[in-house]
Short mmCIF file of C-alpha atoms in Angstrom, two decimals:
data_model
loop_
_atom_site.label_atom_id
_atom_site.label_comp_id
_atom_site.label_asym_id
_atom_site.label_seq_id
_atom_site.Cartn_x
_atom_site.Cartn_y
_atom_site.Cartn_z
CA MET A 252 0.00 0.00 0.00
CA TYR A 253 1.06 3.56 -0.62
CA GLU A 254 1.08 5.74 2.46
CA PHE A 255 -2.03 7.62 3.45
CA GLU A 256 -3.36 9.55 6.36
CA PHE A 257 -6.18 7.88 8.32
CA VAL A 258 -9.01 9.68 10.07
CA ARG A 259 -12.05 8.23 11.83
CA PRO A 260 -14.69 10.93 12.30
CA GLY A 261 -17.65 10.48 14.64
CA SER A 262 -20.33 12.17 12.54
CA VAL A 263 -21.48 12.43 8.92
CA ALA A 264 -20.76 16.18 8.93
CA GLU A 265 -17.15 15.65 10.02
CA ALA A 266 -16.71 12.88 7.45
CA ILE A 267 -17.95 15.08 4.62
CA LYS A 268 -15.59 17.85 5.70
CA ALA A 269 -12.63 15.43 5.75
CA LEU A 270 -13.63 14.10 2.32
CA GLY A 271 -13.53 17.64 0.89
CA GLU A 272 -9.75 17.52 0.69
CA ASP A 273 -7.93 16.43 -2.45
CA GLU A 274 -7.51 12.69 -2.98
CA ALA A 275 -9.44 11.78 0.18
CA GLN A 276 -11.48 8.61 -0.09
CA PRO A 277 -14.10 7.06 2.19
CA LEU A 278 -13.35 3.68 3.80
CA SER A 279 -16.30 1.62 4.95
CA GLY A 280 -15.80 -2.08 5.75
CA GLY A 281 -12.77 -2.14 3.47
CA GLN A 282 -13.35 -5.64 2.11
CA THR A 283 -12.86 -4.37 -1.45
CA LEU A 284 -10.89 -1.19 -0.86
CA ILE A 285 -8.13 -2.67 1.33
CA PRO A 286 -7.29 -5.45 -1.18
CA THR A 287 -7.33 -2.75 -3.90
CA LEU A 288 -4.92 -0.59 -1.91
CA LYS A 289 -2.64 -3.57 -1.30
CA GLN A 290 -2.30 -4.00 -5.04
CA ARG A 291 -1.52 -0.30 -5.35
CA LEU A 292 -4.46 0.18 -7.67
CA ALA A 293 -5.52 3.27 -5.71
CA MET A 294 -3.50 6.04 -4.11
CA PRO A 295 -5.67 8.14 -1.78
CA SER A 296 -3.79 10.72 0.30
CA LYS A 297 -6.30 10.25 3.08
CA LEU A 298 -8.78 7.56 4.09
CA VAL A 299 -11.88 8.69 5.95
CA SER A 300 -13.28 5.78 7.94
CA LEU A 301 -17.07 5.63 8.14
CA THR A 302 -17.22 2.87 10.74
CA GLY A 303 -17.08 5.16 13.78
CA ILE A 304 -20.24 7.09 12.87
CA ALA A 305 -23.08 6.02 15.18
CA GLU A 306 -25.80 7.62 13.01
CA MET A 307 -24.83 5.34 10.09
CA GLN A 308 -25.13 2.13 12.09
CA GLY A 309 -28.06 -0.16 12.69
CA ILE A 310 -31.37 -1.31 11.29
CA THR A 311 -34.78 0.25 11.93
CA ALA A 312 -37.87 -1.69 10.96
CA SER A 313 -41.16 0.11 10.37
CA GLY A 314 -44.55 -1.23 9.32
CA ASP A 315 -43.87 -0.85 5.62
CA GLY A 316 -40.18 -1.57 5.38
CA VAL A 317 -36.73 -1.39 6.86
CA SER A 318 -34.03 1.27 6.94
CA VAL A 319 -30.42 0.11 7.10
CA GLY A 320 -27.63 2.49 8.13
CA GLY A 321 -24.94 2.87 5.46
CA ALA A 322 -22.18 1.47 7.68
CA THR A 323 -24.20 -1.57 8.83
CA CYS A 324 -22.36 -4.82 8.17
CA HIS A 325 -23.79 -7.72 6.16
CA ALA A 326 -23.94 -10.00 9.23
CA ASP A 327 -26.31 -7.58 10.98
CA VAL A 328 -28.64 -7.44 7.97
CA ALA A 329 -28.48 -11.24 7.72
CA ALA A 330 -29.58 -11.54 11.35
CA ASP A 331 -32.42 -9.01 11.02
CA GLY A 332 -35.11 -10.88 9.10
CA THR A 333 -37.62 -8.02 8.54
CA ILE A 334 -37.43 -8.75 4.82
CA PRO A 335 -36.38 -12.43 4.68
CA ALA A 336 -35.13 -12.29 1.08
CA LEU A 337 -32.90 -9.30 1.90
CA SER A 338 -31.48 -11.01 4.99
CA ALA A 339 -30.86 -14.24 3.07
CA LEU A 340 -29.02 -12.26 0.39
CA ALA A 341 -26.84 -10.51 3.00
CA GLY A 342 -26.11 -13.87 4.66
CA GLY A 343 -24.78 -15.24 1.38
CA ILE A 344 -22.24 -12.50 0.65
CA GLY A 345 -18.58 -13.58 0.85
CA ASP A 346 -17.84 -15.55 4.00
CA PRO A 347 -18.47 -14.98 7.74
CA ALA A 348 -15.42 -12.74 8.26
CA VAL A 349 -16.27 -10.60 5.23
CA ARG A 350 -19.88 -10.27 6.44
CA ASN A 351 -18.63 -8.95 9.80
CA ARG A 352 -16.78 -6.07 8.12
CA GLY A 353 -18.34 -5.36 4.72
CA THR A 354 -21.14 -2.79 4.70
CA ILE A 355 -24.23 -2.10 2.63
CA GLY A 356 -23.17 1.48 1.88
CA GLY A 357 -19.74 0.34 0.75
CA SER A 358 -21.22 -2.31 -1.52
CA LEU A 359 -23.72 0.07 -3.13
CA ALA A 360 -21.15 2.86 -3.55
CA ASN A 361 -18.69 0.47 -5.18
CA ASN A 362 -21.38 -1.06 -7.44
CA ASP A 363 -19.36 -4.10 -8.43
CA PRO A 364 -21.15 -5.71 -11.41
CA ALA A 365 -21.17 -9.07 -9.57
CA ALA A 366 -22.13 -7.81 -6.10
CA CYS A 367 -25.34 -9.00 -4.45
CA TYR A 368 -26.66 -5.84 -2.78
CA PRO A 369 -27.30 -3.91 -6.03
CA ALA A 370 -29.78 -6.66 -6.99
CA ALA A 371 -31.67 -6.25 -3.69
CA ALA A 372 -31.73 -2.47 -3.93
CA LEU A 373 -32.96 -2.46 -7.52
CA GLY A 374 -35.25 -5.46 -7.06
CA LEU A 375 -37.02 -4.04 -4.03
CA GLY A 376 -37.06 -0.47 -5.37
CA ALA A 377 -35.00 0.83 -2.45
CA THR A 378 -34.24 4.47 -1.73
CA ILE A 379 -30.56 5.32 -1.27
CA LYS A 380 -30.11 8.13 1.22
CA THR A 381 -26.94 10.19 1.09
CA ASN A 382 -25.61 13.13 3.05
CA LYS A 383 -27.39 15.45 0.63
CA ARG A 384 -30.35 13.73 -1.05
CA GLU A 385 -32.48 10.65 -1.59
CA ILE A 386 -31.97 8.66 -4.80
CA ALA A 387 -34.39 6.02 -6.11
CA ALA A 388 -32.60 2.76 -6.93
CA ASP A 389 -33.89 3.08 -10.53
CA ASP A 390 -31.81 6.28 -10.90
CA TYR A 391 -28.85 5.22 -8.79
CA PHE A 392 -27.03 2.49 -10.74
CA VAL A 393 -25.32 4.10 -13.72
CA GLY A 394 -22.90 1.46 -15.01
CA LEU A 395 -19.90 -0.67 -14.18
CA PHE A 396 -18.62 0.56 -10.77
CA GLU A 397 -20.53 3.76 -11.50
CA THR A 398 -23.38 5.30 -9.53
CA ALA A 399 -25.26 8.58 -9.28
CA LEU A 400 -23.13 9.54 -6.26
CA ASP A 401 -21.08 12.71 -6.63
CA GLU A 402 -17.48 13.00 -5.49
CA GLY A 403 -17.44 13.17 -1.69
CA GLU A 404 -21.10 12.06 -1.36
CA ILE A 405 -21.69 9.05 0.90
CA VAL A 406 -24.53 6.56 1.40
CA THR A 407 -25.85 7.20 4.91
CA ALA A 408 -28.82 4.78 4.81
CA VAL A 409 -30.83 2.55 2.49
CA THR A 410 -34.58 2.15 2.85
CA PHE A 411 -36.25 -1.00 1.54
CA PRO A 412 -40.04 -1.21 1.18
CA LYS A 413 -41.49 -4.53 2.33
CA PRO A 414 -42.55 -6.65 -0.67
CA GLU A 415 -45.55 -9.00 -0.81
CA ALA A 416 -43.08 -11.75 -1.70
CA ALA A 417 -39.43 -11.79 -2.75
CA ASN A 418 -36.57 -14.18 -3.37
CA TYR A 419 -32.92 -13.98 -4.39
CA GLN A 420 -31.20 -16.76 -6.30
CA LYS A 421 -27.45 -16.65 -6.75
CA PHE A 422 -25.28 -18.89 -8.86
CA GLU A 423 -21.97 -18.53 -7.06
CA GLN A 424 -18.60 -18.20 -8.65
CA PRO A 425 -17.17 -20.79 -6.28
CA ALA A 426 -13.79 -19.17 -5.64
CA SER A 427 -14.92 -15.63 -4.93
CA ARG A 428 -18.53 -16.24 -3.79
CA PHE A 429 -19.53 -13.31 -5.97
CA ALA A 430 -22.54 -13.87 -8.18
CA LEU A 431 -21.74 -15.44 -11.52
CA VAL A 432 -25.39 -14.49 -11.96
CA GLY A 433 -27.81 -13.38 -9.26
CA VAL A 434 -31.51 -12.62 -9.70
CA PHE A 435 -33.73 -10.80 -7.21
CA VAL A 436 -37.47 -11.11 -7.84
CA ALA A 437 -39.95 -9.03 -5.84
CA LYS A 438 -43.73 -8.90 -6.00
CA THR A 439 -44.74 -5.47 -4.75
CA GLY A 440 -47.86 -3.33 -4.62
CA GLY A 441 -46.42 -1.41 -7.58
CA GLY A 442 -45.80 -4.50 -9.74
CA VAL A 443 -43.21 -7.18 -10.25
CA ARG A 444 -39.52 -6.29 -10.28
CA VAL A 445 -36.73 -8.53 -11.55
CA ALA A 446 -33.16 -7.30 -10.93
CA VAL A 447 -30.16 -9.12 -12.33
CA THR A 448 -26.57 -8.85 -11.12
CA GLY A 449 -23.37 -10.54 -12.28
CA ALA A 450 -24.51 -10.86 -15.87
CA SER A 451 -24.42 -7.59 -17.76
CA GLU A 452 -21.46 -5.53 -18.89
CA GLY A 453 -23.46 -2.52 -17.70
CA GLY A 454 -23.86 -3.80 -14.14
CA VAL A 455 -27.16 -4.54 -12.39
CA PHE A 456 -30.28 -4.20 -14.59
CA ARG A 457 -34.02 -4.85 -14.59
CA TRP A 458 -35.19 -7.61 -16.91
CA SER A 459 -38.32 -5.87 -18.15
CA ALA A 460 -39.58 -8.66 -20.45
CA ALA A 461 -39.73 -10.99 -17.46
CA GLU A 462 -41.41 -8.34 -15.34
CA GLU A 463 -44.16 -7.93 -17.96
CA ALA A 464 -44.72 -11.66 -18.25
CA LEU A 465 -44.83 -12.09 -14.47
CA ALA A 466 -47.24 -9.16 -14.05
CA LYS A 467 -49.77 -11.14 -16.13
CA ASP A 468 -49.02 -14.51 -14.57
CA PHE A 469 -46.77 -14.73 -11.51
CA SER A 470 -45.49 -18.24 -12.04
CA ALA A 471 -42.22 -19.82 -13.15
CA SER A 472 -43.96 -21.29 -16.20
CA ALA A 473 -44.81 -17.77 -17.42
CA LEU A 474 -41.08 -17.49 -18.21
CA ASP A 475 -40.72 -20.82 -20.01
CA GLY A 476 -38.04 -20.60 -22.66
CA MET A 477 -37.29 -16.95 -21.88
CA ALA A 478 -33.81 -15.52 -21.42
CA PRO A 479 -32.46 -12.03 -22.00
CA ASP A 480 -30.38 -11.26 -25.09
CA ALA A 481 -26.78 -12.47 -24.72
CA ASP A 482 -25.58 -9.25 -26.37
CA GLY A 483 -24.02 -7.08 -23.69
CA MET A 484 -23.60 -9.92 -21.21
CA MET A 485 -20.20 -10.40 -19.59
CA SER A 486 -17.98 -13.10 -20.97
CA ASP A 487 -14.94 -14.40 -19.11
CA LEU A 488 -13.20 -17.64 -18.15
CA HIS A 489 -16.01 -18.44 -15.72
CA GLY A 490 -18.79 -18.28 -18.29
CA THR A 491 -19.68 -17.02 -21.74
CA ALA A 492 -22.27 -14.35 -22.46
CA ALA A 493 -24.70 -17.01 -23.74
CA TYR A 494 -24.17 -19.07 -20.58
CA ARG A 495 -24.90 -16.09 -18.37
CA ALA A 496 -28.01 -15.15 -20.36
CA HIS A 497 -29.25 -18.72 -19.98
CA LEU A 498 -28.56 -18.63 -16.23
CA VAL A 499 -30.62 -15.44 -15.87
CA GLY A 500 -33.66 -17.33 -17.18
CA VAL A 501 -33.04 -20.36 -14.98
CA LEU A 502 -32.44 -18.35 -11.80
CA THR A 503 -35.42 -16.07 -12.40
CA ARG A 504 -37.71 -19.11 -12.71
CA ARG A 505 -36.21 -20.54 -9.49
CA ALA A 506 -36.69 -17.24 -7.67
CA VAL A 507 -40.33 -16.99 -8.76
CA ALA A 508 -40.97 -20.59 -7.72
CA ALA A 509 -39.43 -19.87 -4.29
CA CYS A 510 -41.46 -16.65 -3.74
CA MET B 1274 3.07 8.44 13.71
CA PRO B 1275 -0.41 7.83 15.13
CA GLN B 1276 -0.82 5.76 18.27
CA VAL B 1277 -3.26 2.88 18.53
CA SER B 1278 -4.52 1.18 21.70
CA MET B 1279 -6.52 -2.00 21.99
CA THR B 1280 -6.96 -4.97 24.28
CA VAL B 1281 -5.37 -8.15 22.94
CA ASN B 1282 -6.16 -11.44 24.70
CA GLY B 1283 -7.17 -9.50 27.80
CA LYS B 1284 -4.03 -7.33 28.00
CA SER B 1285 -3.83 -3.73 26.90
CA ALA B 1286 -1.58 -3.08 23.92
CA THR B 1287 -0.43 0.26 22.54
CA GLY B 1288 1.84 1.03 19.64
CA GLU B 1289 2.82 3.50 16.96
CA VAL B 1290 1.55 2.62 13.51
CA GLU B 1291 1.17 4.14 10.06
CA GLY B 1292 -2.25 4.77 8.58
CA ARG B 1293 -1.67 1.82 6.26
CA THR B 1294 -0.56 -0.64 8.97
CA LEU B 1295 -2.81 -3.69 8.91
CA LEU B 1296 -4.15 -5.24 12.10
CA SER B 1297 -2.30 -8.46 11.17
CA THR B 1298 0.98 -6.52 10.87
CA PHE B 1299 0.41 -4.82 14.22
CA LEU B 1300 -0.25 -8.16 15.93
CA ARG B 1301 2.72 -9.90 14.37
CA GLU B 1302 5.35 -7.17 14.23
CA ASN B 1303 4.50 -4.81 17.10
CA LEU B 1304 3.21 -7.40 19.57
CA ASN B 1305 5.19 -10.44 18.32
CA LEU B 1306 1.98 -12.48 18.22
CA THR B 1307 3.01 -14.49 15.19
CA GLY B 1308 0.36 -17.17 15.67
CA THR B 1309 -1.86 -15.06 13.41
CA HIS B 1310 -0.64 -16.17 9.99
CA ILE B 1311 -0.53 -14.33 6.68
CA GLY B 1312 -1.42 -16.92 4.07
CA CYS B 1313 -2.49 -15.08 0.96
CA ASP B 1314 -2.56 -11.37 1.83
CA THR B 1315 -5.44 -11.05 -0.65
CA SER B 1316 -8.28 -11.52 1.87
CA GLN B 1317 -9.17 -15.00 0.66
CA CYS B 1318 -7.51 -17.65 2.83
CA GLY B 1319 -8.58 -16.74 6.38
CA ALA B 1320 -5.30 -17.83 8.06
CA CYS B 1321 -5.21 -14.36 9.66
CA THR B 1322 -8.67 -14.72 11.26
CA VAL B 1323 -8.95 -13.08 14.69
CA HIS B 1324 -11.91 -11.87 16.74
CA VAL B 1325 -12.60 -8.15 16.99
CA ASP B 1326 -15.15 -7.37 19.69
CA GLY B 1327 -16.22 -11.00 19.55
CA LYS B 1328 -16.63 -11.19 15.76
CA GLN B 1329 -14.32 -13.03 13.41
CA VAL B 1330 -12.54 -10.84 10.87
CA LYS B 1331 -9.60 -11.19 8.52
CA SER B 1332 -6.91 -9.17 10.26
CA CYS B 1333 -5.06 -8.66 6.96
CA THR B 1334 -8.12 -6.77 5.67
CA MET B 1335 -8.57 -4.32 8.52
CA LEU B 1336 -6.37 -1.37 9.39
CA ALA B 1337 -4.82 -1.39 12.85
CA LEU B 1338 -6.23 2.08 13.49
CA GLU B 1339 -9.75 0.74 12.85
CA ALA B 1340 -9.26 -1.47 15.91
CA GLU B 1341 -8.75 1.49 18.25
CA GLY B 1342 -10.35 0.61 21.58
CA ALA B 1343 -11.42 -2.86 20.42
CA GLU B 1344 -11.11 -6.20 22.21
CA ILE B 1345 -9.01 -8.53 20.06
CA ALA B 1346 -8.72 -12.28 20.54
CA THR B 1347 -5.98 -14.23 18.75
CA ILE B 1348 -4.90 -17.86 18.72
CA GLU B 1349 -2.35 -17.13 21.47
CA GLY B 1350 -5.18 -16.45 23.90
CA GLN B 1351 -7.09 -19.67 23.25
CA ALA B 1352 -5.19 -22.12 25.47
CA ALA B 1353 -5.14 -21.79 29.27
CA GLU B 1354 -2.19 -20.04 30.98
CA ASP B 1355 -0.59 -23.40 31.76
CA GLY B 1356 -0.74 -24.44 28.11
CA THR B 1357 -3.81 -26.70 28.37
CA LEU B 1358 -5.49 -26.59 24.96
CA ASN B 1359 -9.10 -25.46 24.73
CA ALA B 1360 -11.76 -27.89 23.49
CA ILE B 1361 -11.41 -26.87 19.84
CA GLN B 1362 -7.61 -27.03 19.82
CA GLN B 1363 -7.68 -30.41 21.59
CA ALA B 1364 -10.21 -31.74 19.07
CA PHE B 1365 -7.97 -30.64 16.17
CA GLN B 1366 -5.17 -32.66 17.76
CA ASP B 1367 -7.36 -35.68 18.56
CA HIS B 1368 -8.91 -35.85 15.10
CA HIS B 1369 -5.85 -34.95 13.04
CA GLY B 1370 -7.46 -31.68 11.95
CA LEU B 1371 -4.16 -30.32 10.69
CA GLN B 1372 -1.25 -31.39 8.62
CA CYS B 1373 1.15 -28.51 7.94
CA GLY B 1374 -0.73 -26.36 10.45
CA PHE B 1375 -0.46 -23.10 8.55
CA CYS B 1376 -4.21 -22.51 8.26
CA THR B 1377 -4.93 -23.86 11.75
CA PRO B 1378 -4.93 -20.60 13.76
CA GLY B 1379 -7.56 -19.20 11.40
CA MET B 1380 -9.54 -22.45 11.43
CA VAL B 1381 -9.59 -22.53 15.24
CA MET B 1382 -10.67 -18.88 15.49
CA ALA B 1383 -13.39 -19.40 12.84
CA ALA B 1384 -14.59 -22.53 14.66
CA ALA B 1385 -14.72 -20.66 17.97
CA SER B 1386 -16.88 -17.99 16.38
CA LEU B 1387 -19.21 -20.61 14.86
CA LEU B 1388 -19.66 -22.56 18.10
CA LYS B 1389 -20.40 -19.37 20.02
CA GLU B 1390 -23.33 -18.61 17.68
CA ASN B 1391 -24.34 -22.19 16.99
CA PRO B 1392 -23.23 -24.63 19.72
CA LYS B 1393 -24.38 -27.79 17.87
CA PRO B 1394 -23.86 -27.12 14.16
CA SER B 1395 -24.62 -29.69 11.49
CA GLU B 1396 -21.81 -30.86 9.22
CA ALA B 1397 -23.22 -28.69 6.42
CA GLU B 1398 -23.29 -25.65 8.72
CA VAL B 1399 -19.64 -26.21 9.67
CA ARG B 1400 -18.66 -26.44 6.01
CA HIS B 1401 -20.65 -23.30 5.15
CA HIS B 1402 -19.01 -21.42 8.02
CA LEU B 1403 -15.53 -22.36 6.80
CA GLU B 1404 -16.06 -20.91 3.30
CA GLY B 1405 -13.55 -18.15 4.06
CA ASN B 1406 -10.85 -20.43 5.47
CA LEU B 1407 -8.70 -22.32 3.01
CA CYS B 1408 -6.67 -25.41 3.82
CA ARG B 1409 -4.47 -26.87 1.09
CA CYS B 1410 -3.54 -30.16 2.73
CA THR B 1411 -6.16 -31.82 4.96
CA GLY B 1412 -9.00 -31.83 2.47
CA TYR B 1413 -11.20 -30.35 5.23
CA HIS B 1414 -12.78 -33.63 6.38
CA ASN B 1415 -10.83 -33.88 9.61
CA ILE B 1416 -11.19 -30.17 10.31
CA VAL B 1417 -14.97 -30.53 10.07
CA LYS B 1418 -14.82 -33.65 12.21
CA ALA B 1419 -12.73 -31.87 14.87
CA ILE B 1420 -15.15 -28.96 15.05
CA MET B 1421 -18.13 -31.33 15.32
CA ALA B 1422 -16.31 -33.20 18.11
CA ALA B 1423 -15.46 -29.93 19.90
CA SER B 1424 -19.19 -29.16 19.93
CA GLY B 1425 -19.74 -32.36 21.91
CA GLN B 1426 -21.36 -34.30 19.07
CA ASP B 1427 -20.64 -37.92 18.27
CA VAL B 1428 -18.36 -38.01 15.24
CA SER B 1429 -17.80 -41.76 15.04
CA ALA B 1430 -20.15 -41.94 12.04
CA ILE B 1431 -18.26 -39.27 10.10
CA ALA B 1432 -15.80 -41.08 7.88
CA ALA B 1433 -12.16 -40.07 8.10
CA GLU B 1434 -11.42 -39.65 4.42
#
C-alpha cells in the first residue's frame, strides 16, 4: 500500500468535511478497498473511515419496510429478518469474516457488477439516502462501478419497502462467492420487479420482459423458454455471455418458484 | 506516527503505527503475536482470522487504526495459561485436523466464532461457516470432524477420508 493519512470521524458532517480535501477517499468495511490498496491500484492521500459514525449504524424496521444504516455490516442485515429475502441475500455474501466487516453502503457505492446488494436495492425499489439527497434505486445504478453519487457524497442509509413476496437466487462463482449471476425477484404493490446482477457488462439491470410476463401470470412457467439477449452480457473464463443469459432465465424461474 | 490502543487477549496493547498498517501486521510485528498467519494477503484464505469485539474478521483486511479501543482475541489467547489446549484445539489434535498447520490458527478462530453462535452445528453448517478459510492439505474432512467433536457431538459416524 502507498502511504495515506487515516481519520475516523464520529459524525457524517465531520466525514464530509474530511472528504472535501484532495484525494481523500471514504473507507467503509474495506473488504474491497483494502485489497485494492494492497495491489496499489488506488492512491488516496487520506482515508476517511465511516465505521465510527453512530448515526450510520443499525437497522430500523417500520410497518412498511426497513431502513439500514450505510455502515451496517452484512452480518447484521443477515440476522435481522424483517425482509427475509434481503437477509438471506446478506447472509450469502462472501464468508463470515467478510460479512462482519463489509457494509451495505460500501457495496452500493462500489457497485461491483457481480455484487449481491445492487440486486436487492434495484429489485425491491430501495431508496438510497446520502448526506445530501435521496436517490431512487432506478436512478442510482449508472454502469460498471458507476453510480449517481457525486465526489465526496456518501450513502448514509438505504430504505427498503417490504414486498408482498421476494426471493434472491445466486449462482456462485465458487472461488470468490460473488454472483456469476444473481436474480432478485420481488412482487410489490407497484408491480413485479426482476433485478439481475453478475450478468451484464453494464452492471445490475431490470429484466423488463420478465417483469411484464410475471405481471400477467406470476409463475415460473410464465417465463418458459425466456432468457435475456446475450448481447451485452459479460464473458470471461467463468462463463460465456450465452451461458450467463441462460442462467438469468433459470435463476429467475427458481426465484419466482421460491417466492 | 499515530498511536493505537486496543486490548489483545485481555491485555492492553499500545503502539505506533502508520495509517496503512494492517491489524495483522500490528499483531505480528509490534506485539510479536506471530500465531496469526498471513497466508495469501489477498483476503481469501482466512489464516489471519482473529476476533474483533467478539466477531471473526480477517486481520489482513482491517487497518490497525480501525481497531482502536477494540477487544481482540488471537490464537495465542485460546489455550489456558498453563498451556492446556481449549476444546477446539484439543479436538484438532485428537482428530488430526491439521497437517502442515499453517491454516490452523484461522480455522480454530473461525470454529470458535461458529460454536459461540451455533453450539451444535450440522456438518453442512460447519462447512458453510468455513467458506472463508482455506486449507491446502487436509482436504477439510478432519477439520470438520474436529469442530463437530469440539461441539460435543458424536463423530464416530463421520468417515475419516
